[in-house]
Amino acid sequence: MIGVFDSGLGGLSVLAAIARALPAADLCYLADSANVPYGERDDAFIRGRALAISQYLVGRGCSLIVVACNTATVAAVAACREHFPEVPVVGIEPGIKPAAASSARRHIAVLATPATARSERLAQLIEDHATGVRVDVEPCPGWATRVETLQLDHPDFVAEARARIEPLLAAGADRIVLGCTHYAFLAPTLNTLIDGRAELVDVADAVARQCVRLAGSEAQGDGRLELFASAHPEQLQAALPTLGLDWLARRMSRPAQEVRV
Ligand code: DGL
């Protein structure tokens, strides 16, 4: 079984990519809904949550863990690998490399949570993969909560997103990196605002390809999905159709469960 987790709904965008790439794999998704958003918390807290959740997933029989959260990857993927050396741990990081490599204007922007935006890891990714490319980093406080409350095209959000995106486009950015897995669900709204002036960069499919490489016998299961949440499991399940993921719900054999992690 492959275990996937995030602070809340965002990692479902990565889960969907994994489910498409590995249709027969058994998948287990845990949303830490009692503690969302991670992006406005400190690293030690996020690390504690990531370790506790990984422990839970390993205990349920997961032999591959996917940290489907940029914020938790930055804060905790190294600690998870250290604590569970027998289990491969895949993380997700903002797609600086593909964005910089494909930017004709040599100008990209990154939308991320405040924690990811201020991280040394993001600065390192930019140093390693965006030499000679201008990179504008935009912290987007509150955006993950917009997704959690399913306000994907709420007029207040559209106005806020326009205020953030327009200056980036006006300055010439032609690639906009979705540096938080929640933001994948904002892509239709963002693309309407961008109106062809730039491309969004999301690396969920690259994470899924990495899972294909590491899955081994985990690729061959019954294609089942189990959902868990640390609070309000019914809201996690109820969000699937709004997020365009009702096809994932059909893999579930029982309702989403609450877990104390
Ligand atoms: N989905 C997460 C990420 O990719 C975190 C969002 C949050 O909880 O603030 O960064």
GROMACS .gro file of C-alpha atoms and ligand atoms in nm:
model
  271
    1MET     CA    1   0.000   0.000   0.000
    2ILE     CA    2   0.116   0.353  -0.077
    3GLY     CA    3   0.053   0.612   0.196
    4VAL     CA    4   0.002   0.974   0.094
    5PHE     CA    5  -0.048   1.268   0.332
    6ASP     CA    6  -0.096   1.643   0.343
    7SER     CA    7  -0.229   1.901   0.586
    8GLY     CA    8  -0.568   1.874   0.418
    9LEU     CA    9  -0.719   1.857   0.070
   10GLY     CA   10  -0.417   1.975  -0.133
   11GLY     CA   11  -0.241   1.640  -0.148
   12LEU     CA   12  -0.546   1.495  -0.323
   13SER     CA   13  -0.404   1.656  -0.638
   14VAL     CA   14  -0.093   1.439  -0.596
   15LEU     CA   15  -0.298   1.134  -0.495
   16ALA     CA   16  -0.497   1.171  -0.819
   17ALA     CA   17  -0.177   1.176  -1.026
   18ILE     CA   18  -0.051   0.863  -0.843
   19ALA     CA   19  -0.385   0.686  -0.889
   20ARG     CA   20  -0.376   0.761  -1.264
   21ALA     CA   21  -0.016   0.639  -1.295
   22LEU     CA   22  -0.067   0.329  -1.078
   23PRO     CA   23  -0.429   0.225  -1.128
   24ALA     CA   24  -0.391  -0.111  -0.950
   25ALA     CA   25  -0.202   0.019  -0.646
   26ASP     CA   26  -0.379   0.027  -0.309
   27LEU     CA   27  -0.367   0.381  -0.175
   28CYS     CA   28  -0.416   0.532   0.168
   29TYR     CA   29  -0.460   0.911   0.206
   30LEU     CA   30  -0.441   1.098   0.536
   31ALA     CA   31  -0.545   1.463   0.567
   32ASP     CA   32  -0.424   1.634   0.885
   33SER     CA   33  -0.739   1.846   0.885
   34ALA     CA   34  -0.714   1.917   1.259
   35ASN     CA   35  -0.395   2.114   1.193
   36VAL     CA   36  -0.443   2.272   0.851
   37PRO     CA   37  -0.288   2.506   0.734
   38TYR     CA   38   0.072   2.396   0.786
   39GLY     CA   39   0.205   2.694   0.592
   40GLU     CA   40   0.143   2.932   0.877
   41ARG     CA   41   0.309   2.709   1.142
   42ASP     CA   42   0.670   2.664   1.249
   43ASP     CA   43   0.901   2.390   1.120
   44ALA     CA   44   0.922   2.197   1.450
   45PHE     CA   45   0.543   2.161   1.463
   46ILE     CA   46   0.524   2.045   1.100
   47ARG     CA   47   0.808   1.797   1.157
   48GLY     CA   48   0.627   1.649   1.460
   49ARG     CA   49   0.310   1.604   1.256
   50ALA     CA   50   0.492   1.451   0.958
   51LEU     CA   51   0.669   1.196   1.180
   52ALA     CA   52   0.351   1.100   1.367
   53ILE     CA   53   0.154   1.060   1.043
   54SER     CA   54   0.433   0.861   0.874
   55GLN     CA   55   0.443   0.633   1.180
   56TYR     CA   56   0.068   0.580   1.148
   57LEU     CA   57   0.090   0.502   0.776
   58VAL     CA   58   0.380   0.259   0.823
   59GLY     CA   59   0.181   0.095   1.103
   60ARG     CA   60  -0.111   0.045   0.860
   61GLY     CA   61   0.122  -0.140   0.624
   62CYS     CA   62   0.233   0.134   0.386
   63SER     CA   63   0.570   0.055   0.233
   64LEU     CA   64   0.603   0.378   0.033
   65ILE     CA   65   0.524   0.719   0.184
   66VAL     CA   66   0.445   1.029  -0.021
   67VAL     CA   67   0.465   1.366   0.152
   68ALA     CA   68   0.211   1.536  -0.077
   69CYS     CA   69   0.282   1.879   0.068
   70ASN     CA   70   0.558   2.122  -0.026
   71THR     CA   71   0.556   2.277   0.322
   72ALA     CA   72   0.596   1.942   0.499
   73THR     CA   73   0.858   1.827   0.247
   74VAL     CA   74   1.072   2.133   0.317
   75ALA     CA   75   1.033   2.099   0.695
   76ALA     CA   76   1.029   1.724   0.743
   77VAL     CA   77   1.120   1.495   0.453
   78ALA     CA   78   1.478   1.452   0.580
   79ALA     CA   79   1.352   1.365   0.931
   80CYS     CA   80   1.102   1.114   0.785
   81ARG     CA   81   1.376   0.944   0.584
   82GLU     CA   82   1.598   0.928   0.893
   83HIS     CA   83   1.324   0.781   1.115
   84PHE     CA   84   1.196   0.527   0.860
   85PRO     CA   85   1.508   0.414   0.673
   86GLU     CA   86   1.335   0.097   0.552
   87VAL     CA   87   1.055   0.288   0.375
   88PRO     CA   88   1.114   0.506   0.067
   89VAL     CA   89   0.979   0.857   0.129
   90VAL     CA   90   0.890   1.072  -0.174
   91GLY     CA   91   0.842   1.446  -0.127
   92ILE     CA   92   0.721   1.730  -0.347
   93GLU     CA   93   0.913   2.052  -0.406
   94PRO     CA   94   0.823   2.360  -0.613
   95GLY     CA   95   0.901   2.297  -0.982
   96ILE     CA   96   1.175   2.559  -1.012
   97LYS     CA   97   1.379   2.341  -1.247
   98PRO     CA   98   1.114   2.275  -1.517
   99ALA     CA   99   0.986   2.632  -1.491
  100ALA     CA  100   1.331   2.790  -1.530
  101ALA     CA  101   1.428   2.551  -1.809
  102SER     CA  102   1.116   2.633  -2.013
  103SER     CA  103   1.093   3.009  -1.947
  104ALA     CA  104   1.152   3.194  -2.274
  105ARG     CA  105   1.171   3.529  -2.094
  106ARG     CA  106   1.401   3.393  -1.820
  107HIS     CA  107   1.153   3.513  -1.560
  108ILE     CA  108   0.943   3.287  -1.338
  109ALA     CA  109   0.729   3.330  -1.028
  110VAL     CA  110   0.658   3.090  -0.741
  111LEU     CA  111   0.334   3.087  -0.542
  112ALA     CA  112   0.383   2.913  -0.207
  113THR     CA  113   0.279   2.905   0.157
  114PRO     CA  114   0.459   3.153   0.386
  115ALA     CA  115   0.664   2.865   0.537
  116THR     CA  116   0.782   2.737   0.198
  117ALA     CA  117   0.840   3.089   0.065
  118ARG     CA  118   1.081   3.176   0.348
  119SER     CA  119   1.259   2.836   0.352
  120GLU     CA  120   1.626   2.783   0.288
  121ARG     CA  121   1.534   2.485   0.073
  122LEU     CA  122   1.347   2.705  -0.175
  123ALA     CA  123   1.642   2.946  -0.186
  124GLN     CA  124   1.867   2.646  -0.256
  125LEU     CA  125   1.642   2.516  -0.537
  126ILE     CA  126   1.654   2.861  -0.696
  127GLU     CA  127   2.032   2.877  -0.662
  128ASP     CA  128   2.073   2.528  -0.809
  129HIS     CA  129   1.823   2.544  -1.096
  130ALA     CA  130   1.753   2.905  -1.191
  131THR     CA  131   2.090   3.056  -1.270
  132GLY     CA  132   2.036   3.367  -1.480
  133VAL     CA  133   1.658   3.348  -1.433
  134ARG     CA  134   1.464   3.606  -1.235
  135VAL     CA  135   1.253   3.433  -0.970
  136ASP     CA  136   0.977   3.622  -0.789
  137VAL     CA  137   0.863   3.436  -0.475
  138GLU     CA  138   0.508   3.519  -0.366
  139PRO     CA  139   0.387   3.396  -0.027
  140CYS     CA  140   0.011   3.339  -0.047
  141PRO     CA  141  -0.127   3.332   0.311
  142GLY     CA  142  -0.486   3.214   0.324
  143TRP     CA  143  -0.493   3.040  -0.016
  144ALA     CA  144  -0.479   2.686   0.128
  145THR     CA  145  -0.774   2.780   0.349
  146ARG     CA  146  -0.964   2.898   0.040
  147VAL     CA  147  -0.925   2.545  -0.094
  148GLU     CA  148  -1.018   2.383   0.239
  149THR     CA  149  -1.341   2.585   0.240
  150LEU     CA  150  -1.394   2.510  -0.132
  151GLN     CA  151  -1.398   2.880  -0.223
  152LEU     CA  152  -1.218   2.800  -0.546
  153ASP     CA  153  -1.373   3.081  -0.749
  154HIS     CA  154  -1.520   3.297  -0.474
  155PRO     CA  155  -1.524   3.663  -0.587
  156ASP     CA  156  -1.309   3.768  -0.289
  157PHE     CA  157  -1.049   3.508  -0.383
  158VAL     CA  158  -1.057   3.607  -0.750
  159ALA     CA  159  -0.990   3.971  -0.653
  160GLU     CA  160  -0.708   3.868  -0.418
  161ALA     CA  161  -0.551   3.638  -0.677
  162ARG     CA  162  -0.571   3.908  -0.945
  163ALA     CA  163  -0.390   4.153  -0.717
  164ARG     CA  164  -0.111   3.899  -0.666
  165ILE     CA  165  -0.081   3.769  -1.022
  166GLU     CA  166  -0.113   4.088  -1.230
  167PRO     CA  167   0.212   4.249  -1.107
  168LEU     CA  168   0.399   3.923  -1.179
  169LEU     CA  169   0.264   3.911  -1.535
  170ALA     CA  170   0.320   4.284  -1.588
  171ALA     CA  171   0.684   4.237  -1.486
  172GLY     CA  172   0.719   3.962  -1.750
  173ALA     CA  173   0.696   3.626  -1.569
  174ASP     CA  174   0.599   3.356  -1.820
  175ARG     CA  175   0.598   3.055  -1.585
  176ILE     CA  176   0.411   3.048  -1.254
  177VAL     CA  177   0.503   2.761  -1.024
  178LEU     CA  178   0.229   2.617  -0.804
  179GLY     CA  179   0.448   2.568  -0.496
  180CYS     CA  180   0.172   2.427  -0.277
  181THR     CA  181  -0.034   2.119  -0.360
  182HIS     CA  182  -0.357   2.296  -0.261
  183TYR     CA  183  -0.308   2.549  -0.541
  184ALA     CA  184  -0.360   2.283  -0.811
  185PHE     CA  185  -0.732   2.314  -0.733
  186LEU     CA  186  -0.712   2.691  -0.791
  187ALA     CA  187  -0.561   2.640  -1.138
  188PRO     CA  188  -0.888   2.696  -1.333
  189THR     CA  189  -0.940   3.033  -1.158
  190LEU     CA  190  -0.573   3.129  -1.195
  191ASN     CA  191  -0.570   3.031  -1.564
  192THR     CA  192  -0.874   3.250  -1.629
  193LEU     CA  193  -0.686   3.545  -1.474
  194ILE     CA  194  -0.362   3.463  -1.656
  195ASP     CA  195  -0.549   3.437  -1.987
  196GLY     CA  196  -0.263   3.274  -2.180
  197ARG     CA  197   0.006   3.519  -2.066
  198ALA     CA  198   0.199   3.256  -1.867
  199GLU     CA  199   0.190   2.883  -1.795
  200LEU     CA  200   0.128   2.725  -1.458
  201VAL     CA  201   0.385   2.464  -1.350
  202ASP     CA  202   0.267   2.174  -1.132
  203VAL     CA  203   0.492   1.876  -1.059
  204ALA     CA  204   0.231   1.625  -0.932
  205ASP     CA  205   0.287   1.406  -1.242
  206ALA     CA  206   0.663   1.401  -1.177
  207VAL     CA  207   0.595   1.280  -0.822
  208ALA     CA  208   0.368   1.009  -0.963
  209ARG     CA  209   0.645   0.898  -1.204
  210GLN     CA  210   0.883   0.872  -0.906
  211CYS     CA  211   0.624   0.653  -0.731
  212VAL     CA  212   0.603   0.431  -1.040
  213ARG     CA  213   0.984   0.388  -1.023
  214LEU     CA  214   0.975   0.299  -0.651
  215ALA     CA  215   0.647   0.108  -0.622
  216GLY     CA  216   0.773  -0.247  -0.695
  217SER     CA  217   0.507  -0.497  -0.591
  218GLU     CA  218   0.298  -0.210  -0.448
  219ALA     CA  219   0.196  -0.135  -0.807
  220GLN     CA  220  -0.009  -0.457  -0.810
  221GLY     CA  221  -0.301  -0.438  -0.571
  222ASP     CA  222  -0.676  -0.410  -0.601
  223GLY     CA  223  -0.685  -0.038  -0.684
  224ARG     CA  224  -0.846   0.039  -0.347
  225LEU     CA  225  -0.845   0.375  -0.171
  226GLU     CA  226  -0.883   0.447   0.201
  227LEU     CA  227  -0.928   0.803   0.328
  228PHE     CA  228  -0.840   0.920   0.678
  229ALA     CA  229  -0.858   1.262   0.843
  230SER     CA  230  -0.752   1.389   1.184
  231ALA     CA  231  -1.078   1.590   1.192
  232HIS     CA  232  -1.401   1.598   0.989
  233PRO     CA  233  -1.346   1.291   0.767
  234GLU     CA  234  -1.692   1.346   0.616
  235GLN     CA  235  -1.576   1.684   0.479
  236LEU     CA  236  -1.273   1.523   0.315
  237GLN     CA  237  -1.494   1.272   0.136
  238ALA     CA  238  -1.762   1.530   0.050
  239ALA     CA  239  -1.500   1.755  -0.115
  240LEU     CA  240  -1.407   1.498  -0.381
  241PRO     CA  241  -1.680   1.585  -0.638
  242THR     CA  242  -1.618   1.960  -0.605
  243LEU     CA  243  -1.248   1.898  -0.669
  244GLY     CA  244  -1.330   1.692  -0.983
  245LEU     CA  245  -1.227   1.368  -0.810
  246ASP     CA  246  -1.549   1.166  -0.788
  247TRP     CA  247  -1.369   0.895  -0.988
  248LEU     CA  248  -1.139   0.851  -0.686
  249ALA     CA  249  -1.437   0.812  -0.452
  250ARG     CA  250  -1.547   0.509  -0.655
  251ARG     CA  251  -1.233   0.326  -0.536
  252MET     CA  252  -1.342   0.350  -0.172
  253SER     CA  253  -1.504   0.051  -0.007
  254ARG     CA  254  -1.590   0.234   0.319
  255PRO     CA  255  -1.643   0.598   0.422
  256ALA     CA  256  -1.351   0.820   0.524
  257GLN     CA  257  -1.246   0.751   0.883
  258GLU     CA  258  -1.132   0.982   1.164
  259VAL     CA  259  -0.791   0.897   1.313
  260ARG     CA  260  -0.617   1.026   1.623
  261VAL     CA  261  -0.257   1.074   1.517
  262DGL     N1  262  -0.054   2.163   0.067
  262DGL     C1  263   0.056   2.211   0.139
  262DGL     C2  264   0.174   2.249   0.051
  262DGL     O1  265   0.191   2.190  -0.052
  262DGL     C3  266   0.035   2.298   0.260
  262DGL     C4  267  -0.078   2.393   0.266
  262DGL     C5  268  -0.098   2.438   0.408
  262DGL     O2  269  -0.142   2.355   0.488
  262DGL     O3  270  -0.065   2.554   0.440
  262DGL     O4  271   0.251   2.335   0.085
   0.00000   0.00000   0.00000
